[in-house]
Each structure stands twice: as C-alpha cells, then as structure tokens.
Coordinates of N, CA, C and O in Angstrom, one line a residue:
A1199 N 86.0 108.6 88.9 CA 87.2 108.7 88.0 C 86.9 108.0 86.7 O 86.2 107.0 86.7
L1200 N 87.6 108.4 85.7 CA 87.5 107.8 84.4 C 88.9 107.7 83.8 O 89.6 108.7 83.7
A1201 N 89.3 106.5 83.5 CA 90.7 106.3 83.0 C 90.7 105.7 81.6 O 89.8 105.0 81.2
L1202 N 91.8 106.0 80.9 CA 92.0 105.6 79.5 C 93.4 105.3 79.4 O 94.3 106.1 79.7
A1203 N 93.8 104.1 78.8 CA 95.1 103.7 78.6 C 95.3 103.3 77.2 O 94.4 102.7 76.6
E1204 N 96.5 103.6 76.6 CA 96.7 103.2 75.2 C 98.1 102.5 75.1 O 99.0 103.0 75.7
R1205 N 98.2 101.5 74.4 CA 99.4 100.8 74.1 C 100.0 101.3 72.8 O 99.4 101.3 71.8
Y1206 N 101.3 101.9 72.9 CA 101.9 102.4 71.7 C 102.9 101.5 71.1 O 103.1 101.6 69.9
T1207 N 103.5 100.6 71.8 CA 104.4 99.6 71.3 C 104.0 98.4 72.2 O 103.3 98.5 73.2
P1208 N 104.5 97.2 71.8 CA 104.2 96.0 72.7 C 104.7 96.2 74.1 O 104.2 95.5 75.0
N1209 N 105.7 97.1 74.4 CA 106.2 97.2 75.7 C 106.0 98.6 76.4 O 106.4 98.8 77.4
F1210 N 105.2 99.5 75.7 CA 105.1 100.9 76.2 C 103.6 101.3 76.2 O 102.9 101.2 75.2
Y1211 N 103.1 101.7 77.4 CA 101.7 102.2 77.6 C 101.7 103.6 78.2 O 102.6 103.9 78.9
I1212 N 100.7 104.4 77.8 CA 100.5 105.7 78.4 C 99.0 105.7 78.9 O 98.1 105.2 78.1
G1213 N 98.8 106.2 80.1 CA 97.4 106.3 80.6 C 97.1 107.6 81.2 O 98.0 108.4 81.6
F1214 N 95.8 108.0 81.1 CA 95.3 109.2 81.6 C 94.1 108.9 82.5 O 93.3 108.0 82.3
N1215 N 93.9 109.7 83.5 CA 92.8 109.5 84.5 C 92.2 110.9 84.8 O 93.0 111.8 85.3
A1216 N 90.9 111.1 84.6 CA 90.2 112.3 85.1 C 89.4 112.0 86.3 O 88.8 110.9 86.4
K1217 N 89.5 112.8 87.3 CA 88.9 112.6 88.6 C 88.0 113.8 89.0 O 88.4 114.9 88.9
R1218 N 86.8 113.5 89.4 CA 85.9 114.5 90.0 C 85.9 114.3 91.5 O 85.6 113.2 91.9
I1219 N 86.2 115.3 92.2 CA 86.2 115.2 93.7 C 85.0 116.0 94.2 O 84.9 117.2 93.8
K1220 N 84.3 115.4 95.1 CA 83.1 116.1 95.6 C 83.1 115.9 97.2 O 83.2 114.8 97.7
Q1221 N 82.9 117.0 97.9 CA 82.8 117.0 99.3 C 81.4 116.7 99.7 O 80.5 116.7 98.8
R1222 N 81.1 116.3 100.9 CA 79.8 116.0 101.3 C 78.9 117.3 101.3 O 77.7 117.3 101.2
S1223 N 79.5 118.5 101.5 CA 78.8 119.7 101.5 C 78.4 120.0 100.1 O 79.1 119.8 99.1
P1224 N 77.2 120.5 99.9 CA 76.7 120.8 98.5 C 77.6 121.9 97.8 O 78.0 122.8 98.5
G1225 N 77.8 121.7 96.6 CA 78.5 122.7 95.8 C 80.0 122.6 95.9 O 80.7 123.4 95.1
E1226 N 80.6 121.8 96.7 CA 82.0 121.7 96.8 C 82.5 120.5 95.9 O 82.5 119.4 96.4
K1227 N 83.0 120.9 94.7 CA 83.5 119.8 93.8 C 84.5 120.5 92.9 O 84.6 121.7 92.7
D1228 N 85.4 119.6 92.4 CA 86.5 120.1 91.5 C 87.0 118.9 90.7 O 86.6 117.7 90.9
W1229 N 87.8 119.2 89.7 CA 88.4 118.2 88.8 C 89.9 118.2 88.9 O 90.5 119.2 89.1
T1230 N 90.5 117.0 88.7 CA 92.0 116.9 88.5 C 92.3 115.7 87.7 O 91.3 115.1 87.2
G1231 N 93.5 115.4 87.5 CA 93.8 114.3 86.6 C 95.2 113.8 86.8 O 96.1 114.4 87.5
D1232 N 95.4 112.6 86.3 CA 96.7 111.8 86.5 C 97.2 111.5 85.1 O 96.4 111.3 84.1
V1233 N 98.5 111.3 85.0 CA 99.2 110.8 83.7 C 100.2 109.7 84.2 O 100.9 109.9 85.1
G1234 N 100.2 108.6 83.5 CA 101.2 107.6 83.8 C 101.7 106.9 82.6 O 101.1 106.9 81.5
V1235 N 102.9 106.3 82.7 CA 103.6 105.5 81.7 C 104.0 104.2 82.3 O 104.4 104.1 83.5
L1236 N 103.9 103.2 81.5 CA 104.3 101.8 81.9 C 105.2 101.2 80.8 O 104.9 101.3 79.6
Y1237 N 106.3 100.7 81.2 CA 107.3 100.1 80.3 C 107.6 98.7 80.7 O 108.0 98.5 81.9
Y1238 N 107.5 97.7 79.8 CA 107.9 96.3 80.0 C 109.3 96.2 79.5 O 109.5 96.5 78.3
F1239 N 110.3 95.7 80.3 CA 111.6 95.5 79.8 C 111.8 94.3 79.0 O 112.8 94.2 78.3
D1240 N 110.9 93.4 79.0 CA 111.0 92.2 78.2 C 109.6 91.9 77.6 O 108.6 92.3 78.1
P1241 N 109.6 91.1 76.5 CA 108.3 90.9 75.8 C 107.3 90.2 76.6 O 106.1 90.3 76.5
M1242 N 107.7 89.4 77.6 CA 106.8 88.6 78.4 C 106.3 89.5 79.6 O 105.4 89.0 80.3
G1243 N 106.8 90.7 79.8 CA 106.3 91.5 80.9 C 106.7 91.1 82.3 O 106.0 91.5 83.2
K1244 N 107.7 90.4 82.4 CA 108.1 90.0 83.8 C 108.6 91.1 84.6 O 108.4 91.2 85.8
L1245 N 109.4 92.1 84.0 CA 109.9 93.2 84.7 C 109.3 94.5 84.1 O 109.4 94.7 83.0
R1246 N 108.6 95.2 85.0 CA 107.8 96.4 84.5 C 108.2 97.6 85.4 O 108.4 97.5 86.6
F1247 N 108.3 98.8 84.7 CA 108.6 100.0 85.4 C 107.5 101.0 85.1 O 107.1 101.1 83.9
G1248 N 107.1 101.8 86.1 CA 106.0 102.8 85.8 C 106.4 104.1 86.5 O 107.0 104.2 87.5
L1249 N 105.9 105.2 85.9 CA 106.0 106.6 86.4 C 104.6 107.2 86.3 O 103.9 107.0 85.3
V1250 N 104.2 107.9 87.4 CA 102.9 108.5 87.5 C 103.0 109.9 88.1 O 103.7 110.1 89.0
G1251 N 102.2 110.8 87.5 CA 102.0 112.1 88.0 C 100.5 112.2 88.4 O 99.7 112.0 87.6
R1252 N 100.3 112.4 89.7 CA 98.9 112.4 90.2 C 98.4 113.8 90.6 O 99.2 114.6 91.1
N1253 N 97.2 114.0 90.4 CA 96.5 115.3 90.7 C 97.3 116.5 90.1 O 97.6 117.5 90.8
L1254 N 97.6 116.4 88.8 CA 98.4 117.4 88.2 C 97.7 118.7 88.0 O 98.3 119.8 87.8
L1255 N 96.3 118.8 88.0 CA 95.6 120.0 88.0 C 95.2 120.4 89.4 O 94.7 119.6 90.2
K1256 N 95.6 121.7 89.8 CA 95.3 122.2 91.1 C 93.8 122.2 91.4 O 93.0 122.6 90.5
T1257 N 93.4 121.8 92.6 CA 92.0 121.8 93.0 C 91.8 122.8 94.1 O 92.7 123.4 94.7
E1258 N 90.5 123.0 94.5 CA 90.2 123.9 95.6 C 90.4 123.2 96.9 O 90.3 123.9 98.0
F1259 N 90.8 121.9 96.9 CA 90.9 121.2 98.2 C 92.4 121.1 98.6 O 93.2 120.6 97.8
D1260 N 92.7 121.5 99.8 CA 94.1 121.5 100.3 C 94.6 120.1 100.5 O 95.8 119.8 100.4
Y1261 N 93.7 119.1 100.7 CA 94.2 117.7 101.0 C 94.4 117.0 99.7 O 95.0 115.8 99.7
V1262 N 94.1 117.5 98.5 CA 94.4 116.9 97.2 C 95.8 117.4 96.8 O 96.0 118.5 96.3
H1263 N 96.8 116.5 97.0 CA 98.2 116.9 96.7 C 98.7 116.4 95.4 O 98.4 115.3 95.0
K1264 N 99.6 117.2 94.7 CA 100.3 116.8 93.5 C 101.3 115.8 94.0 O 102.1 116.0 94.9
Q1265 N 101.4 114.6 93.3 CA 102.3 113.6 93.7 C 103.0 113.0 92.5 O 102.4 112.9 91.4
F1266 N 104.2 112.5 92.7 CA 104.9 111.8 91.6 C 105.4 110.5 92.1 O 106.0 110.4 93.2
A1267 N 105.2 109.4 91.4 CA 105.5 108.1 91.9 C 106.3 107.3 90.8 O 106.1 107.5 89.6
F1268 N 107.1 106.4 91.4 CA 107.9 105.4 90.6 C 107.6 104.0 91.1 O 107.5 103.8 92.3
G1269 N 107.4 103.1 90.2 CA 107.1 101.7 90.7 C 107.8 100.7 89.8 O 108.1 101.0 88.7
V1270 N 108.0 99.6 90.4 CA 108.6 98.4 89.8 C 107.8 97.2 90.1 O 107.4 97.1 91.3
A1271 N 107.6 96.3 89.2 CA 106.9 95.1 89.4 C 107.6 93.9 88.7 O 108.2 94.1 87.7
Y1272 N 107.6 92.8 89.4 CA 108.2 91.6 88.8 C 107.2 90.4 88.9 O 106.6 90.1 89.9
N1273 N 107.0 89.8 87.7 CA 106.1 88.7 87.6 C 106.9 87.4 87.6 O 107.7 87.2 86.7
A1274 N 106.7 86.6 88.6 CA 107.4 85.4 88.8 C 106.6 84.2 88.3 O 105.6 83.8 89.0
G1275 N 106.9 83.7 87.2 CA 106.3 82.5 86.7 C 104.9 82.6 86.2 O 104.1 81.7 86.0
G1276 N 104.4 83.8 86.0 CA 103.1 84.1 85.4 C 101.9 84.0 86.4 O 100.8 84.4 86.0
I1277 N 102.2 83.6 87.6 CA 101.0 83.6 88.6 C 101.2 84.5 89.8 O 100.2 84.8 90.4
L1278 N 102.4 84.9 90.0 CA 102.7 85.8 91.2 C 103.4 87.0 90.7 O 104.5 87.0 90.1
T1279 N 102.9 88.2 91.1 CA 103.5 89.5 90.8 C 103.8 90.2 92.1 O 103.0 90.3 93.0
L1280 N 105.1 90.7 92.3 CA 105.5 91.4 93.4 C 105.8 92.8 93.0 O 106.4 93.1 91.9
S1281 N 105.4 93.8 93.8 CA 105.6 95.2 93.4 C 106.1 96.1 94.5 O 105.8 95.8 95.7
F1282 N 106.7 97.2 94.2 CA 107.1 98.2 95.1 C 106.9 99.6 94.4 O 107.3 99.8 93.3
D1283 N 106.4 100.6 95.2 CA 106.2 101.9 94.7 C 106.7 102.9 95.7 O 106.6 102.7 96.9
L1284 N 107.3 104.0 95.2 CA 107.8 105.1 96.0 C 107.1 106.4 95.5 O 107.2 106.7 94.3
T1285 N 106.4 107.1 96.4 CA 105.7 108.3 96.0 C 106.3 109.5 96.7 O 106.5 109.4 98.0
K1286 N 106.5 110.6 96.0 CA 106.9 111.8 96.6 C 105.8 112.8 96.5 O 105.2 113.0 95.4
D1287 N 105.5 113.6 97.6 CA 104.4 114.5 97.6 C 105.0 115.9 97.3 O 105.9 116.4 98.0
A1288 N 104.5 116.6 96.3 CA 105.0 117.9 96.0 C 104.4 119.1 96.7 O 104.9 120.2 96.7
D1289 N 103.3 118.8 97.5 CA 102.5 119.9 98.1 C 102.5 119.8 99.7 O 101.6 120.1 100.3
T1290 N 103.6 119.3 100.2 CA 103.6 119.1 101.7 C 104.9 119.8 102.2 O 105.9 119.9 101.6
D1291 N 104.8 120.2 103.5 CA 105.9 120.9 104.2 C 106.6 119.9 105.1 O 107.5 120.3 105.9
V1292 N 106.1 118.6 105.2 CA 106.7 117.6 106.1 C 108.1 117.3 105.6 O 108.3 117.1 104.4
P1293 N 109.1 117.1 106.5 CA 110.5 116.8 106.1 C 110.5 115.5 105.3 O 111.3 115.4 104.3
D1294 N 109.8 114.5 105.7 CA 109.8 113.2 104.9 C 108.5 113.1 104.1 O 107.5 112.7 104.7
D1295 N 108.6 113.5 102.9 CA 107.4 113.6 102.0 C 107.2 112.3 101.2 O 106.8 112.4 100.0
T1296 N 107.5 111.1 101.7 CA 107.5 109.9 101.0 C 106.4 108.9 101.5 O 106.1 108.8 102.6
I1297 N 105.9 108.2 100.5 CA 105.0 107.1 100.7 C 105.5 105.9 100.1 O 105.9 105.9 98.9
Y1298 N 105.6 104.8 100.9 CA 106.2 103.5 100.4 C 105.0 102.5 100.3 O 104.3 102.4 101.3
S1299 N 104.9 101.8 99.2 CA 103.9 100.8 99.0 C 104.5 99.5 98.5 O 105.4 99.5 97.6
Y1300 N 104.0 98.4 99.1 CA 104.5 97.0 98.7 C 103.2 96.2 98.4 O 102.2 96.4 99.0
G1301 N 103.3 95.4 97.4 CA 102.1 94.6 97.0 C 102.5 93.3 96.4 O 103.6 93.0 96.0
A1302 N 101.4 92.4 96.4 CA 101.5 91.1 95.7 C 100.2 90.8 95.1 O 99.1 91.1 95.6
E1303 N 100.3 90.1 94.0 CA 99.1 89.7 93.2 C 99.3 88.2 92.8 O 100.3 87.8 92.3
L1304 N 98.3 87.4 93.1 CA 98.3 86.0 92.8 C 97.2 85.7 91.8 O 96.0 86.0 92.1
M1305 N 97.5 85.1 90.7 CA 96.5 84.7 89.7 C 96.2 83.3 89.8 O 97.1 82.4 89.8
T1306 N 94.9 83.0 90.0 CA 94.5 81.6 90.2 C 94.0 81.0 88.9 O 93.6 81.7 87.9
P1307 N 94.0 79.6 88.7 CA 93.5 79.0 87.5 C 92.0 79.3 87.3 O 91.5 79.2 86.2
E1308 N 91.3 79.7 88.3 CA 89.8 80.0 88.2 C 89.6 81.4 87.7 O 88.5 81.9 87.8
A1309 N 90.5 82.1 87.1 CA 90.4 83.4 86.5 C 90.2 84.5 87.6 O 89.5 85.5 87.4
L1310 N 90.7 84.2 88.8 CA 90.7 85.2 89.9 C 92.0 85.7 90.2 O 93.0 85.0 90.1
K1311 N 92.1 87.0 90.5 CA 93.3 87.6 91.0 C 93.1 88.0 92.4 O 92.1 88.7 92.8
L1312 N 94.0 87.6 93.3 CA 94.0 87.9 94.7 C 95.1 88.9 95.0 O 96.2 88.7 94.6
R1313 N 94.8 90.1 95.6 CA 95.8 91.1 95.8 C 95.9 91.4 97.3 O 94.9 91.4 98.0
G1314 N 97.1 91.8 97.7 CA 97.3 92.3 99.1 C 98.4 93.4 99.0 O 99.3 93.3 98.2
G1315 N 98.3 94.3 99.9 CA 99.3 95.4 99.9 C 99.5 96.0 101.3 O 98.6 95.8 102.2
Y1316 N 100.5 96.8 101.4 CA 100.9 97.5 102.7 C 101.5 98.8 102.3 O 102.3 98.9 101.4
M1317 N 101.0 99.9 102.9 CA 101.5 101.2 102.6 C 102.0 101.9 103.9 O 101.3 101.9 104.9
I1318 N 103.1 102.5 103.8 CA 103.6 103.4 104.9 C 103.6 104.8 104.4 O 104.4 105.1 103.5
N1319 N 102.8 105.7 105.0 CA 102.7 107.1 104.6 C 103.5 107.9 105.6 O 103.0 108.1 106.7
K1320 N 104.7 108.3 105.3 CA 105.5 109.1 106.2 C 105.0 110.5 106.4 O 105.3 111.1 107.4
I1321 N 104.2 111.0 105.5 CA 103.6 112.3 105.6 C 102.6 112.4 106.8 O 102.6 113.2 107.6
T1322 N 101.7 111.4 106.8 CA 100.6 111.4 107.8 C 101.0 110.5 109.0 O 100.2 110.4 109.9
E1323 N 102.1 109.8 108.8 CA 102.6 108.8 109.8 C 101.5 107.7 110.0 O 101.2 107.3 111.2
K1324 N 100.9 107.2 108.9 CA 99.9 106.2 109.0 C 100.3 105.0 108.2 O 101.1 105.1 107.3
E1325 N 99.8 103.8 108.5 CA 100.0 102.6 107.8 C 98.7 102.0 107.4 O 97.7 102.1 108.1
Y1326 N 98.7 101.5 106.2 CA 97.4 100.9 105.6 C 97.7 99.5 105.1 O 98.7 99.2 104.6
Y1327 N 96.6 98.7 105.2 CA 96.6 97.3 104.6 C 95.5 97.3 103.6 O 94.5 98.0 103.8
S1328 N 95.8 96.6 102.5 CA 94.7 96.5 101.5 C 94.6 95.0 101.0 O 95.6 94.3 101.0
F1329 N 93.4 94.7 100.6 CA 93.1 93.4 100.1 C 92.1 93.5 98.9 O 91.3 94.4 98.9
G1330 N 92.3 92.7 97.9 CA 91.4 92.8 96.7 C 91.2 91.5 96.0 O 92.0 90.6 96.2
L1331 N 90.1 91.4 95.3 CA 89.8 90.2 94.5 C 89.2 90.7 93.2 O 88.3 91.6 93.2
S1332 N 89.6 90.1 92.1 CA 88.9 90.4 90.8 C 88.8 89.2 90.0 O 89.6 88.3 90.1
Y1333 N 87.8 89.2 89.2 CA 87.5 88.1 88.2 C 87.8 88.7 86.8 O 87.4 89.9 86.6
F1334 N 88.5 88.0 86.0 CA 88.9 88.6 84.7 C 88.6 87.6 83.6 O 88.7 86.4 83.8
T1335 N 88.4 88.1 82.4 CA 88.2 87.4 81.2 C 89.1 88.2 80.1 O 89.7 89.2 80.5
Q1336 N 89.1 87.7 78.9 CA 89.8 88.5 77.9 C 89.1 89.8 77.5 O 89.7 90.7 77.0
G1337 N 87.8 89.9 77.8 CA 87.1 91.1 77.4 C 86.9 92.1 78.6 O 86.7 93.3 78.3
Y1338 N 86.9 91.7 79.8 CA 86.7 92.6 80.9 C 87.2 92.0 82.2 O 87.5 90.8 82.3
S1339 N 87.3 92.8 83.3 CA 87.5 92.3 84.6 C 86.7 93.2 85.6 O 86.4 94.3 85.3
I1340 N 86.2 92.5 86.7 CA 85.4 93.2 87.7 C 86.1 92.9 89.0 O 86.5 91.7 89.2
G1341 N 86.2 93.9 89.9 CA 86.9 93.6 91.1 C 86.4 94.4 92.3 O 85.6 95.4 92.2
Y1342 N 86.8 94.0 93.5 CA 86.5 94.7 94.7 C 87.7 94.8 95.6 O 88.6 93.9 95.6
A1343 N 87.9 95.9 96.2 CA 89.1 96.1 97.1 C 88.7 96.9 98.3 O 87.8 97.7 98.3
I1344 N 89.5 96.7 99.4 CA 89.3 97.4 100.6 C 90.6 97.8 101.2 O 91.6 97.0 101.1
M1345 N 90.7 99.0 101.7 CA 92.0 99.5 102.3 C 91.6 100.0 103.7 O 90.6 100.7 103.9
K1346 N 92.4 99.6 104.7 CA 92.1 99.9 106.1 C 93.3 100.7 106.7 O 94.4 100.3 106.5
D1347 N 93.0 101.7 107.5 CA 94.0 102.4 108.3 C 94.3 101.6 109.5 O 93.4 101.2 110.3
E1348 N 95.6 101.2 109.7 CA 95.9 100.3 110.8 C 95.6 101.0 112.2 O 95.1 100.3 113.1
A1349 N 95.8 102.3 112.3 CA 95.6 103.0 113.6 C 94.1 103.3 113.8 O 93.6 103.4 114.9
D1350 N 93.4 103.6 112.8 CA 92.0 104.1 112.9 C 91.1 103.1 112.1 O 90.9 103.2 110.9
K1351 N 90.6 102.1 112.8 CA 89.8 101.0 112.2 C 88.6 101.5 111.5 O 88.0 100.8 110.7
D1352 N 88.1 102.7 111.8 CA 86.9 103.3 111.1 C 87.3 103.9 109.8 O 86.4 104.2 109.0
N1353 N 88.6 104.1 109.5 CA 89.0 104.7 108.2 C 89.2 103.6 107.2 O 90.2 103.0 107.1
I1354 N 88.1 103.4 106.4 CA 88.1 102.3 105.5 C 87.7 102.8 104.1 O 86.8 103.6 104.0
V1355 N 88.5 102.5 103.1 CA 88.1 102.8 101.7 C 87.8 101.6 101.0 O 88.6 100.6 101.0
Q1356 N 86.6 101.5 100.3 CA 86.2 100.4 99.5 C 86.1 100.8 98.1 O 85.6 102.0 97.8
S1357 N 86.4 100.0 97.1 CA 86.2 100.3 95.7 C 85.8 99.1 94.9 O 86.1 98.0 95.2
I1358 N 85.0 99.4 93.9 CA 84.6 98.4 92.9 C 85.1 98.9 91.6 O 85.0 100.1 91.2
S1359 N 85.6 98.0 90.8 CA 86.2 98.4 89.5 C 85.7 97.5 88.4 O 85.3 96.3 88.6
L1360 N 85.6 98.1 87.2 CA 85.2 97.4 86.0 C 86.2 97.9 84.9 O 86.3 99.1 84.7
Q1361 N 86.9 97.0 84.3 CA 87.8 97.3 83.2 C 87.4 96.6 81.9 O 87.0 95.4 82.0
L1362 N 87.3 97.3 80.8 CA 87.0 96.7 79.5 C 88.2 96.7 78.7 O 88.9 97.7 78.6
Y1363 N 88.4 95.6 77.9 CA 89.6 95.5 77.1 C 89.1 95.3 75.6 O 88.1 94.8 75.3
E1364 N 90.0 95.8 74.7 CA 89.7 95.6 73.3 C 90.1 94.2 72.9 O 91.0 93.6 73.3

C-alpha cells in the first residue's frame, strides 16, 4: 500500500491510499484504493471525525469488499486518545453488515505511542485484538502492530509502518 495525505486547512485533511493485492498463486494480483477525510472540530485536535471509503475500485477477488466507515476520536489531555469506528460493508449479503472497532493510544514522554484495539466483525462473526508500538519524531515515525483473531490463534496479521512528515 502507498498512502498520501494532504492538509487543506488547519482542521481538514484528505487522504488517498493505493493498494496492490497479490495472492500466493502466481499471476493473481489486482489494485484498489481508499479515500478518507479527517476533520478536527477544535484547533487543538481533541475531537476528530473521519469518513473513509475502502476498496473503491472493484477487484478480481471476492473477499475484497467495498466498505464505508465513520470514526470519532477524542484526545484527553494530549497523552491519551480514545476512538470508535463503525464500518458498513457494501458487498455482503449478511443481514448485519457492520464492523465495530474500539481503540486507545497512549503517548509516552519517551516519544513512544502504545496502541490497543478490539474489533467485532458481525459479518464473519469474529473478534480481533490488536496491539501496536511506534516511535515518532517531528520528521518520521516507525511502528510495529499485530492483530490476532480471538477464535483462530493462527490467524495473525503483522505490519510495519514508516511515516514521513514535512
């Protein structure tokens, strides 16, 4: 994935994400993309609202679904952020096509961010826990995250991130 975000006003951001999806089988690959907006209701960014459209370009893979999400985050005192996201799946026939996500982020004085989250996916009837750690400076941040399926301990997603700032 390759993401790009731009700040248009002190309180308004737009982001784009291009994703290349590749199966383990040779020759099975495709592209899709995401678009998101983030709005801060106050200059300090304590209360934030976001909207995202995921996988907006149709792919060859049935499991890559178009989704629309709404999120809200509240930063309490500059060191703790609490968040909630609600995602609706546009490509499923399941009666409850909703995914609920809850998260928290703690910023330490040592320039570390500790993250934890919990997701309830009503579509697949699965629950996930996630944990992450990132080191940040004014010019970049580097992080590691892991997400585990509560019912299937072998279903683990790990990611490494690098973000560059102007």
